[in-house]
XYZ file of C-alpha atoms in Angstrom:
745
model
C 0.156 -0.233 0.117
C 2.720 2.292 0.489
C 4.686 1.321 -2.082
C 1.688 2.159 -4.012
C 1.225 5.669 -3.153
C 5.062 6.447 -3.192
C 5.359 5.129 -7.326
C 1.861 7.268 -8.056
C 2.083 9.785 -5.281
C 1.634 12.928 -8.150
C -0.408 11.685 -10.363
C -2.964 10.773 -7.078
C -2.335 14.436 -5.917
C -3.428 15.447 -9.560
C -6.405 13.355 -8.811
C -7.224 15.144 -5.273
C -6.575 18.483 -6.899
C -10.079 16.938 -9.448
C -11.565 16.104 -6.180
C -11.267 19.618 -5.080
C -12.927 20.759 -8.160
C -15.740 18.285 -8.476
C -16.356 20.081 -4.621
C -16.816 23.598 -6.000
C -19.110 22.346 -8.599
C -21.724 20.436 -5.988
C -21.289 23.693 -3.924
C -23.048 25.294 -6.230
C -25.717 22.673 -6.605
C -25.999 22.344 -3.099
C -27.059 26.704 -3.228
C -29.517 26.070 -5.930
C -31.371 22.905 -3.891
C -31.033 24.765 -0.137
C -33.407 27.287 -1.923
C -36.000 25.080 -3.494
C -37.878 24.576 -0.145
C -41.667 24.842 -1.493
C -44.212 22.328 -2.509
C -48.444 22.938 -3.712
C -50.950 20.396 -3.779
C -53.082 20.953 -7.060
C -56.327 18.657 -6.631
C -58.332 16.989 -9.294
C -61.609 18.283 -10.187
C -63.047 15.932 -11.969
C -62.269 13.453 -9.314
C -63.314 15.519 -6.597
C -66.547 15.128 -8.680
C -66.796 11.593 -8.397
C -65.826 11.720 -4.619
C -68.775 14.325 -3.929
C -71.046 11.469 -6.270
C -70.102 8.884 -3.148
C -71.075 10.867 -0.338
C -73.322 13.430 1.574
C -71.734 16.481 -0.014
C -70.758 18.441 -3.315
C -67.952 18.911 -4.858
C -68.429 22.535 -3.212
C -68.223 21.416 0.271
C -65.342 18.664 -0.718
C -62.711 22.150 -2.127
C -63.676 24.402 0.537
C -62.602 21.694 2.962
C -59.826 21.249 1.294
C -59.339 25.274 0.741
C -59.934 25.185 4.582
C -56.590 23.068 5.246
C -54.503 25.089 2.833
C -54.564 24.017 -1.033
C -56.762 26.568 -2.346
C -55.703 25.752 -6.623
C -58.194 22.899 -9.087
C -56.632 21.430 -12.065
C -59.383 21.984 -14.395
C -59.676 19.721 -17.446
C -61.163 21.569 -20.248
C -63.684 19.531 -22.144
C -63.684 17.223 -24.937
C -65.743 15.939 -27.249
C -65.370 12.452 -25.176
C -66.474 14.471 -21.573
C -69.426 15.502 -22.907
C -70.431 12.606 -24.042
C -69.325 10.799 -21.204
C -69.587 13.585 -17.840
C -71.740 16.018 -18.889
C -75.513 17.511 -18.974
C -75.584 18.598 -22.884
C -76.387 16.286 -25.441
C -73.186 15.242 -27.338
C -72.501 12.762 -29.184
C -69.426 11.685 -31.068
C -68.729 9.097 -33.758
C -65.735 7.484 -35.857
C -66.581 6.917 -39.446
C -65.208 3.475 -39.528
C -68.368 2.979 -37.322
C -71.248 5.000 -39.163
C -70.434 3.411 -42.254
C -70.426 0.057 -40.807
C -74.488 0.750 -41.346
C -75.903 0.684 -44.882
C -78.641 3.347 -44.473
C -76.349 5.432 -42.701
C -77.296 9.011 -44.830
C -80.978 8.991 -43.414
C -79.690 9.485 -40.490
C -78.545 13.082 -41.315
C -79.509 16.176 -42.934
C -80.144 15.855 -46.824
C -77.502 18.893 -46.933
C -74.864 18.201 -44.406
C -74.514 14.240 -46.372
C -74.245 16.052 -49.959
C -71.245 18.489 -47.845
C -69.896 15.404 -46.804
C -70.132 13.451 -50.419
C -68.904 16.093 -52.258
C -65.315 16.673 -49.879
C -65.012 13.730 -49.276
C -64.501 11.219 -46.455
C -62.759 8.234 -44.914
C -63.013 5.634 -41.276
C -60.679 8.359 -39.934
C -62.964 10.780 -40.035
C -65.459 12.125 -36.754
C -68.973 13.198 -36.938
C -70.406 14.732 -34.544
C -74.373 15.662 -33.344
C -75.160 18.040 -30.784
C -78.671 19.387 -29.310
C -79.473 22.284 -27.034
C -78.220 25.602 -27.864
C -75.771 25.639 -24.824
C -74.253 22.896 -25.849
C -74.591 23.747 -30.114
C -72.875 26.663 -29.089
C -70.365 25.419 -26.714
C -68.795 22.687 -29.155
C -68.819 24.715 -32.162
C -67.521 27.508 -30.931
C -64.512 25.415 -29.466
C -64.553 23.656 -33.063
C -64.561 26.756 -34.724
C -61.901 28.461 -32.545
C -59.112 25.658 -32.525
C -59.773 23.655 -35.820
C -58.656 24.596 -39.018
C -61.297 26.401 -41.589
C -60.712 23.183 -44.056
C -60.965 20.498 -41.634
C -64.818 20.888 -40.643
C -68.200 20.912 -41.605
C -70.692 21.909 -39.336
C -74.795 22.228 -40.151
C -76.854 23.985 -37.800
C -80.972 22.979 -37.512
C -83.707 24.596 -35.858
C -85.795 22.985 -34.177
C -88.491 20.564 -34.343
C -86.155 18.660 -36.810
C -87.390 15.176 -37.711
C -85.900 12.124 -38.028
C -83.837 12.068 -34.967
C -80.742 9.878 -36.092
C -81.986 6.530 -34.989
C -78.499 5.479 -33.974
C -78.183 7.973 -31.103
C -81.337 9.901 -30.619
C -81.010 13.293 -29.141
C -82.906 14.630 -26.131
C -86.159 15.857 -27.250
C -87.572 16.756 -30.721
C -87.745 20.661 -29.608
C -84.381 21.711 -29.495
C -81.606 22.892 -32.196
C -79.450 20.744 -33.215
C -75.772 20.763 -34.670
C -74.750 18.122 -36.575
C -70.470 18.379 -37.560
C -68.111 16.460 -39.403
C -64.379 16.648 -38.530
C -61.595 15.627 -40.756
C -59.442 12.978 -38.902
C -56.080 11.247 -39.925
C -54.457 7.851 -39.970
C -52.585 8.829 -36.758
C -55.697 10.141 -35.033
C -57.018 6.390 -35.142
C -57.259 5.005 -31.767
C -57.687 1.546 -31.545
C -58.637 -1.212 -29.707
C -56.252 -4.315 -28.960
C -56.176 -6.870 -32.169
C -59.594 -8.404 -31.927
C -59.248 -12.094 -32.905
C -61.628 -13.792 -34.423
C -61.900 -17.426 -33.676
C -63.606 -20.810 -35.465
C -66.121 -23.712 -33.591
C -62.644 -25.159 -32.869
C -61.480 -22.416 -30.746
C -58.841 -21.638 -33.825
C -57.869 -18.399 -35.056
C -60.016 -17.081 -38.163
C -58.554 -13.623 -38.787
C -58.036 -10.545 -36.782
C -59.988 -7.115 -37.086
C -58.510 -3.616 -35.993
C -61.546 -2.071 -35.114
C -61.187 2.360 -34.196
C -62.981 2.924 -31.122
C -62.517 7.000 -31.529
C -59.799 9.430 -32.285
C -57.720 11.919 -30.711
C -60.416 14.582 -32.537
C -62.812 13.216 -29.391
C -60.249 14.186 -26.811
C -59.663 17.587 -28.111
C -59.507 20.284 -25.391
C -62.577 22.928 -26.584
C -62.418 24.642 -23.596
C -63.890 25.173 -19.617
C -66.885 24.837 -18.806
C -68.402 27.143 -17.230
C -70.600 25.859 -14.680
C -67.327 24.199 -13.881
C -65.394 27.757 -13.458
C -68.135 29.215 -11.163
C -67.888 26.961 -8.565
C -64.302 26.931 -8.022
C -63.500 30.611 -8.032
C -66.794 31.619 -6.250
C -64.500 29.759 -3.416
C -61.989 31.858 -3.852
C -60.034 28.838 -5.293
C -57.096 29.361 -7.768
C -57.746 26.942 -11.325
C -54.799 26.035 -13.144
C -56.143 25.468 -16.827
C -55.197 21.926 -18.043
C -55.208 21.312 -22.378
C -55.191 18.269 -23.865
C -53.231 19.201 -27.511
C -52.145 16.083 -30.061
C -49.463 16.517 -32.518
C -50.946 17.537 -35.617
C -53.816 19.670 -34.182
C -51.564 22.138 -31.989
C -50.881 25.269 -33.926
C -51.137 28.871 -33.230
C -54.882 29.243 -33.515
C -55.392 26.518 -31.220
C -53.292 27.903 -28.560
C -54.745 32.135 -29.230
C -58.375 30.147 -28.758
C -57.363 28.553 -25.324
C -55.257 31.486 -24.124
C -58.853 33.443 -25.532
C -60.382 31.385 -22.815
C -58.524 31.631 -19.917
C -58.705 35.564 -20.099
C -62.620 35.072 -20.457
C -62.826 33.458 -17.440
C -59.990 35.840 -15.773
C -57.478 33.019 -15.089
C -53.651 33.464 -15.574
C -52.802 30.589 -14.009
C -49.618 30.424 -11.945
C -48.980 26.895 -13.413
C -49.132 25.082 -16.549
C -49.541 21.212 -16.582
C -49.941 20.128 -20.262
C -52.099 17.131 -21.299
C -52.274 14.376 -24.080
C -48.805 15.084 -26.386
C -47.872 18.897 -26.174
C -47.356 22.305 -24.740
C -50.598 24.164 -26.989
C -49.083 26.173 -29.774
C -46.159 23.886 -30.766
C -47.006 22.472 -34.018
C -46.083 25.929 -35.077
C -42.193 25.666 -34.375
C -41.664 28.753 -35.853
C -44.726 30.489 -33.828
C -43.637 31.809 -29.978
C -47.057 33.171 -29.050
C -46.975 29.838 -26.281
C -43.543 31.072 -25.561
C -44.197 34.527 -25.311
C -47.583 33.811 -23.040
C -45.492 31.725 -20.482
C -42.477 34.283 -20.400
C -44.800 37.575 -20.497
C -47.177 35.894 -17.417
C -44.540 34.225 -15.436
C -46.040 30.883 -15.166
C -44.273 27.946 -14.480
C -44.647 25.002 -16.204
C -45.106 21.137 -14.460
C -43.026 18.613 -15.947
C -44.368 15.625 -15.267
C -42.796 12.563 -13.321
C -43.910 9.198 -15.174
C -45.803 6.088 -13.607
C -42.499 4.346 -12.893
C -41.196 7.108 -10.705
C -38.012 7.673 -13.686
C -37.872 10.517 -15.460
C -40.556 13.275 -17.113
C -43.438 12.883 -19.374
C -41.545 13.967 -22.286
C -44.708 16.772 -24.179
C -43.409 18.022 -27.750
C -42.096 21.976 -26.357
C -41.622 21.067 -22.837
C -37.535 20.756 -22.918
C -37.763 23.824 -25.704
C -39.577 26.056 -23.287
C -37.034 24.894 -19.793
C -35.134 26.125 -21.854
C -36.576 28.957 -23.220
C -37.531 30.303 -19.284
C -34.445 29.379 -17.886
C -35.964 26.285 -16.015
C -39.096 27.782 -14.722
C -40.240 24.829 -14.163
C -40.869 22.248 -11.280
C -41.513 18.444 -11.633
C -45.253 17.460 -10.717
C -45.628 14.253 -8.922
C -49.608 13.110 -10.394
C -50.895 10.449 -8.001
C -51.554 7.559 -10.299
C -54.214 4.465 -9.832
C -51.731 2.449 -7.937
C -51.160 5.174 -5.395
C -54.654 5.985 -5.048
C -55.178 2.049 -3.362
C -52.877 2.215 -1.329
C -54.965 2.978 1.742
C -54.975 0.539 4.971
C -51.251 -1.164 2.619
C -48.587 -2.948 4.531
C -50.789 -3.805 7.251
C -51.375 0.172 8.275
C -54.679 1.879 9.302
C -55.103 4.909 7.053
C -53.531 6.841 4.623
C -50.046 6.228 5.644
C -48.673 4.501 2.548
C -49.867 7.171 0.347
C -48.777 9.799 2.798
C -44.663 8.112 2.666
C -45.154 8.346 -1.562
C -45.471 11.919 -1.386
C -43.372 12.602 1.314
C -40.278 10.283 -1.080
C -41.284 12.517 -3.840
C -41.359 15.825 -2.301
C -37.901 14.843 -0.559
C -35.872 12.456 -2.884
C -37.288 13.393 -5.949
C -36.950 17.497 -6.324
C -41.160 17.207 -6.940
C -42.115 20.156 -5.833
C -46.373 20.314 -7.640
C -48.152 17.298 -6.072
C -51.082 16.764 -8.265
C -53.774 15.274 -5.909
C -56.544 12.431 -6.183
C -58.651 11.711 -3.461
C -57.738 7.972 -1.888
C -59.213 5.001 -3.301
C -60.076 1.499 -0.836
C -57.474 -0.734 -2.160
C -60.123 -3.808 -3.040
C -62.862 -1.729 -4.644
C -61.680 0.480 -7.711
C -63.943 2.824 -8.547
C -65.103 3.259 -3.632
C -63.174 6.480 -2.590
C -62.490 7.143 1.177
C -65.085 9.830 2.178
C -63.832 10.594 5.419
C -62.072 14.222 5.320
C -60.314 13.481 8.302
C -58.174 11.563 6.810
C -57.088 13.970 4.111
C -56.432 16.201 6.842
C -54.510 13.683 9.284
C -52.837 12.801 6.199
C -51.414 16.830 5.335
C -50.952 17.063 8.371
C -48.748 14.964 8.883
C -47.088 14.904 5.902
C -46.175 18.772 6.412
C -44.880 17.488 10.138
C -42.359 15.409 8.699
C -40.890 17.427 5.722
C -40.785 20.192 8.767
C -36.979 18.664 9.395
C -36.265 19.541 6.197
C -36.834 22.829 5.819
C -39.962 22.080 3.777
C -43.030 24.080 3.296
C -46.151 24.488 1.713
C -47.053 27.241 -0.580
C -46.153 28.583 -4.136
C -43.667 26.164 -5.530
C -40.413 27.078 -5.655
C -38.853 26.656 -8.842
C -34.759 25.497 -8.840
C -32.560 28.134 -10.159
C -30.148 27.626 -13.392
C -27.506 25.653 -12.751
C -24.964 24.435 -15.072
C -21.310 23.079 -15.118
C -18.472 25.555 -16.275
C -16.958 24.033 -19.219
C -13.155 24.329 -17.969
C -14.700 22.282 -14.510
C -15.842 20.246 -17.094
C -12.332 19.232 -18.264
C -10.971 18.859 -15.098
C -13.666 16.268 -14.134
C -13.055 14.506 -17.022
C -9.329 14.678 -16.261
C -9.679 13.606 -13.153
C -11.843 10.095 -14.597
C -8.954 9.617 -16.749
C -5.785 9.753 -13.956
C -8.450 7.586 -11.948
C -8.425 4.996 -14.460
C -4.622 5.103 -15.476
C -3.758 4.481 -11.654
C -5.844 1.031 -12.016
C -3.790 -1.356 -13.803
C -0.665 -1.038 -11.095
C -2.832 -1.925 -8.855
C -2.961 -5.587 -10.091
C 0.381 -5.700 -12.788
C 3.539 -5.140 -12.584
C 4.127 -1.575 -14.028
C 6.684 0.635 -13.298
C 5.909 4.123 -12.569
C 7.030 5.364 -15.789
C 4.543 3.277 -17.486
C 1.556 4.466 -15.404
C 2.651 7.784 -16.556
C 2.099 7.093 -20.141
C -1.103 5.947 -19.746
C -1.982 8.837 -17.722
C -0.836 11.227 -20.701
C -2.281 9.231 -23.505
C -5.764 9.620 -21.465
C -5.897 12.892 -20.509
C -5.012 13.524 -24.496
C -8.001 11.827 -25.296
C -10.215 13.085 -22.692
C -9.211 16.904 -23.542
C -10.162 15.553 -27.647
C -13.513 14.167 -26.404
C -14.412 17.634 -24.536
C -13.951 19.230 -27.342
C -15.458 17.074 -30.470
C -18.210 15.807 -28.206
C -19.186 17.981 -25.641
C -22.825 16.682 -24.888
C -21.554 13.034 -24.208
C -17.998 13.942 -22.856
C -20.460 14.563 -19.760
C -22.283 11.613 -19.209
C -18.665 9.709 -20.041
C -17.005 11.381 -17.322
C -19.796 10.778 -14.453
C -20.248 6.841 -16.083
C -16.323 6.309 -16.492
C -16.063 8.077 -12.448
C -18.921 6.326 -10.789
C -16.516 3.229 -12.284
C -13.303 4.049 -11.277
C -13.389 5.421 -7.859
C -15.384 2.093 -7.255
C -12.375 -0.021 -8.097
C -10.157 1.960 -6.596
C -11.937 1.866 -3.357
C -11.973 -1.828 -3.508
C -8.216 -1.672 -4.954
C -7.225 0.310 -1.473
C -9.367 -2.443 1.010
C -8.002 -5.550 -0.417
C -4.908 -4.165 -0.295
C -5.234 -2.914 3.413
C -6.939 -6.824 3.854
C -3.459 -8.495 2.863
C -1.741 -6.570 4.568
C -3.069 -6.508 8.151
C -2.391 -10.264 7.599
C 0.698 -9.617 6.788
C 1.309 -7.461 10.444
C -1.351 -9.673 12.596
C -0.714 -13.159 13.266
C -3.280 -15.394 12.286
C -4.530 -16.379 16.024
C -4.804 -11.831 16.025
C -7.517 -11.462 19.537
C -10.756 -9.831 17.508
C -10.333 -6.521 19.461
C -6.851 -6.330 17.537
C -9.429 -7.023 14.154
C -12.567 -5.062 14.752
C -10.368 -1.476 14.836
C -8.431 -2.126 12.087
C -11.265 -3.088 10.242
C -13.281 -0.617 10.903
C -10.628 1.737 10.023
C -10.341 0.971 6.331
C -14.095 0.217 6.012
C -14.394 3.814 6.303
C -11.372 4.539 4.338
C -12.736 2.795 1.697
C -16.141 4.711 2.099
C -14.545 7.596 1.997
C -12.794 7.079 -1.552
C -15.963 5.884 -3.210
C -17.445 8.872 -1.559
C -15.084 11.001 -3.644
C -15.820 9.892 -6.404
C -19.608 9.665 -5.612
C -18.353 13.581 -6.138
C -16.520 12.665 -9.433
C -19.452 11.139 -10.327
C -22.400 13.626 -9.410
C -20.588 16.603 -10.663
C -20.155 16.533 -14.555
C -23.985 16.071 -13.986
C -24.717 18.397 -11.591
C -26.977 21.099 -13.461
C -30.591 21.854 -13.336
C -31.497 20.128 -16.485
C -30.347 16.365 -14.567
C -32.074 17.475 -11.633
C -35.344 18.094 -13.094
C -34.931 14.366 -14.982
C -35.203 16.483 -18.015
C -31.506 14.275 -18.523
C -31.440 10.731 -17.444
C -27.589 9.425 -16.864
C -27.841 6.013 -18.240
C -25.837 3.069 -17.250
C -26.361 2.469 -13.388
C -26.572 -1.601 -13.620
C -23.321 -1.064 -15.626
C -21.106 1.117 -13.219
C -22.708 -2.063 -10.498
C -21.137 -4.895 -12.805
C -17.757 -3.489 -13.768
C -16.154 -3.126 -9.940
C -17.441 -6.631 -9.393
C -15.390 -7.915 -12.490
C -12.398 -5.937 -11.650
C -12.288 -6.656 -7.661
C -12.154 -10.491 -9.231
C -8.925 -10.088 -11.041
C -8.114 -8.291 -7.835
C -8.018 -11.091 -5.881
C -6.269 -13.670 -8.107
C -3.249 -10.646 -8.656
C -3.468 -10.505 -4.674
C -4.017 -14.183 -3.591
C -3.714 -16.549 -6.146
C -6.528 -19.704 -6.031
C -6.812 -18.695 -2.463
C -2.959 -18.902 -1.407
C -2.622 -18.536 2.159
C 0.529 -17.269 2.321
C 1.127 -15.814 -0.970
C 3.726 -12.764 -1.058
C 3.188 -11.102 -4.481
C 0.731 -8.073 -5.319
C 0.612 -8.341 -9.052
C -1.083 -10.319 -11.532
C 0.425 -13.662 -13.250
C 0.091 -15.420 -16.328
C 0.240 -19.111 -14.301
C -2.247 -17.334 -11.632
C -5.074 -17.047 -15.167
C -3.934 -20.459 -16.517
C -4.504 -21.676 -13.052
C -7.774 -20.599 -13.113
C -8.564 -21.529 -16.225
C -7.893 -24.586 -15.579
C -8.941 -24.549 -12.015
C -10.821 -28.299 -11.235
C -13.793 -26.939 -8.984
C -15.729 -28.828 -6.117
C -19.181 -29.109 -6.642
C -20.339 -27.391 -3.362
C -18.192 -23.971 -4.896
C -20.878 -24.341 -7.908
C -23.639 -24.686 -5.468
C -22.308 -21.190 -3.501
C -21.653 -19.715 -6.973
C -25.227 -20.919 -7.987
C -26.682 -18.917 -4.849
C -24.658 -16.153 -5.395
C -25.239 -15.402 -8.912
C -29.018 -15.676 -7.981
C -28.954 -12.322 -5.003
C -27.244 -11.022 -7.371
C -29.825 -10.801 -9.933
C -31.869 -10.533 -7.364
C -29.894 -7.518 -6.541
C -29.816 -5.732 -9.872
C -33.525 -7.188 -10.395
C -35.154 -4.780 -8.313
C -32.978 -1.868 -8.600
C -35.576 0.470 -9.542
C -39.254 0.872 -10.639
C -39.239 -0.784 -14.015
C -39.000 -3.925 -12.535
C -41.303 -6.889 -11.988
C -38.761 -8.225 -9.207
C -40.639 -6.422 -6.230
C -39.207 -5.531 -2.531
C -40.555 -7.499 0.571
C -43.187 -6.239 3.166
C -40.864 -6.312 5.587
C -38.479 -4.681 4.312
C -40.437 -1.661 3.051
C -41.798 -1.470 6.491
C -38.549 -1.141 7.459
C -37.463 0.997 5.225
C -40.457 3.721 6.313
C -39.831 3.043 10.062
C -35.909 4.594 9.208
C -37.916 7.241 6.985
C -39.554 8.462 9.714
C -36.753 8.186 12.470
C -34.116 9.223 9.866
C -33.315 12.361 8.180
C -32.489 10.284 5.180
C -32.718 6.118 4.830
C -30.171 4.633 5.030
C -29.355 2.015 2.058
C -30.456 -1.828 3.547
C -27.231 -3.593 1.478
C -24.992 -1.165 2.804
C -25.396 -1.422 5.980
C -26.886 -4.456 6.190
C -24.413 -6.229 3.632
C -21.346 -4.616 2.219
C -20.381 -2.613 4.827
C -20.159 -5.882 7.615
C -19.015 -7.669 4.627
C -15.729 -5.322 4.443
C -14.963 -6.139 7.568
C -15.404 -9.590 7.684
C -13.242 -9.432 4.323
C -10.261 -7.788 6.551
C -11.358 -10.545 9.134
C -10.868 -13.534 7.237
C -7.667 -11.788 5.806
C -6.085 -12.115 9.143
C -7.339 -15.135 9.866
C -5.821 -16.270 6.699
C -9.277 -17.639 5.277
C -8.529 -16.945 1.439
C -12.428 -18.223 0.454
C -13.865 -16.178 2.650
C -12.225 -13.040 2.117
C -13.316 -13.539 -1.357
C -16.899 -14.411 -0.256
C -16.869 -11.234 1.486
C -14.841 -8.799 -0.301
C -17.247 -9.085 -3.957
C -20.185 -8.528 -1.396
C -18.240 -5.153 0.033
C -18.061 -4.380 -3.260
C -21.443 -3.662 -3.921
C -21.761 -1.083 -0.749
C -18.397 0.686 -2.564
C -20.570 0.664 -5.621
C -23.773 2.070 -4.167
C -22.220 5.290 -2.609
C -21.380 6.030 -6.460
C -25.059 4.905 -7.301
C -25.981 6.826 -4.530
C -24.890 9.804 -6.219
C -26.062 9.061 -9.631
C -29.679 10.324 -8.801
C -29.052 13.302 -9.544
C -32.654 14.426 -8.524
C -31.702 13.610 -5.241
C -30.412 16.307 -2.803
C -26.928 16.280 -2.278
C -27.446 16.777 1.798
C -29.761 13.618 1.439
C -27.136 11.814 -0.658
C -24.789 12.304 2.496
C -26.876 11.706 4.831
C -27.891 8.645 3.774
C -24.113 7.519 3.900
C -23.463 8.615 7.104
C -25.627 6.343 8.388
C -24.756 3.843 6.138
C -21.063 3.956 7.420
C -22.076 4.378 11.197
C -24.593 1.496 11.438
C -22.802 -0.638 9.059
C -19.774 0.021 11.586
C -22.436 -1.765 14.385
C -23.293 -4.451 12.562
C -19.793 -5.764 11.377
C -18.712 -5.625 15.067
C -21.922 -8.312 15.676
C -21.439 -10.357 12.539
C -17.310 -10.424 12.272
C -18.321 -10.804 16.425
C -20.183 -14.152 15.086
C -18.658 -15.721 12.926
C -15.549 -15.513 15.087
C -17.960 -17.505 17.732
C -18.579 -19.522 14.613
C -15.012 -20.575 13.492
C -13.860 -21.267 16.579
C -16.724 -24.078 16.816
C -14.890 -24.935 14.051
C -11.787 -25.599 14.953
C -13.076 -27.184 18.571
C -14.949 -29.682 15.370
C -12.298 -30.270 13.361
C -10.084 -31.173 16.199
C -12.105 -33.602 17.433
C -13.227 -35.487 14.233
C -9.163 -35.280 13.640
C -8.754 -36.795 16.611
C -11.245 -38.818 16.266
C -9.674 -40.870 12.813
C -6.486 -40.863 14.281
C -8.083 -43.753 16.587
């Protein structure tokens, strides 16, 4: 160890300087995160209506209850043909032409003049026919269509009452009301299909498949805010957060201008825009800045809706352009997805504790600053809401108490300041990764100092070239390389130190001499990984990554690569489990010996078990996998979240960190196989430290707190585990001695 440091002191000093640069970059990010401490709640009006239907109170009463709790914003989605059909008193019917033309006599169901206009224009199965009855409905629908659709894309025919005959397919409400018939020109990309419908023969064999058009995007396009709903919200003194569903191909400047006219008609200047559908309003016209100017002139914050797997954002058209153009005047939004709504009385809790935990983690750990809240549902009934207001009141009061520990309060959602990594600092971070990589071969190969320096020089040239040629990709590569390199350096340190301990201490050294040394080795190894975590986080410590407009890729590879490197290291330091090996370098005969090794059956069984454990460890990472965490572990995590500022990682303090101490113990006891096994598990913890800071959306202070808790608990658990293993080892020695004595008789 001392020889390695002495030989490479120049490169190690340069590496330390690069780490200092990363700390300077991290400090700027820390300041931005420290000022981002307010979150807001927006209620979903449509689901509040459904909640009210199942209770003894109307929607005004429910909104008033939330208002009295300090929740004053309501998300109101503009009406579309679909919502008017499904959830409004207006008589509106919209049918895809694919369905209409299946009736050979369909023309007789509509006015002759209307049909003639359709025939002259031409139609296909992607179009939509709309029938509207009643003055209020006609005014609402026709104004929406005329204001937001291209004049060449629709036909409107209005018929004064009385009108006969009525539509035989979908009769209107009464004969004494005016009617309007509309034809909407659709395209193939507008069609919405059912999943493939397979026809079967009587022998249950597949006969044919049909792709049936059941709806169209045209039926989901926003037409305007319902006046009655606007009045309900505004009479309560609550603020409307309008939600407009826009779809690519039908989202030009005309559409955006009419949307804004609708907002202005009700005196709405939204504090936030949470886009619906596929795009932010107006983003079919790339050269028209109407929507952008509207956002900038009114200082409107745009919401980035997190996906339902709690990773990245739903990237609607225009979102990223607006974020950059407004100097990142955007916030992340957590929508209470349906699977979250069902978590009432979940994991053995009595009430909404798990939903509260979900909201808490979103705000604290993922830079979420708007909760788009939908009422809670019973976990055994997809349609039944929890109608006890005390449940909601208690949940938000408890949530706010817990957030106080993080200095986070409820109010107008705070916007994170725009932080970017200076170009020269980025170069220094890349050089650090290159220098660290050049130092790795010397940890296990017989390399002279000059070759390490040459390798470092070559790495520096490559890094500088990459910095010039591909600056955008450069920061991702630098971050990934640092996460791998420093985890490998930490693994090399603790394995070197473990072997050095076996040369300093006798094999029968007392536990009191081993434990302090093992604890110190663990602490230093974690600090090396923590330095790597800073080098990993620094290149991506910019606002776009903190808001998950950009994502770190390669997390799993960054976890696997150090494990492979540890296997090479162990072969260099211990060969095939040699107890008295002096060399710390990999030799050709080591590789040949490993390839020719006759593996015992028990080793194969053990390796299979380790492989399954490794698969489980990787497969359950993130929310996109089907491998779930056990209920017991979830409850333990929740308890730790309530007790501590940040939850330490289970695999670190219960497995990996104790295993590093056990690896040192096994090295002193001359148990190379156990040194290898415990060392491999310990390396997982060192990669985990870097992995903690790969999640750029998570505030830095949580990463530091999480690592500190893991280290302290890991030291305690490691001491206990080492004591237990010592007891088992002594029992094994006694049993082996008796067995040998019995064999000799």
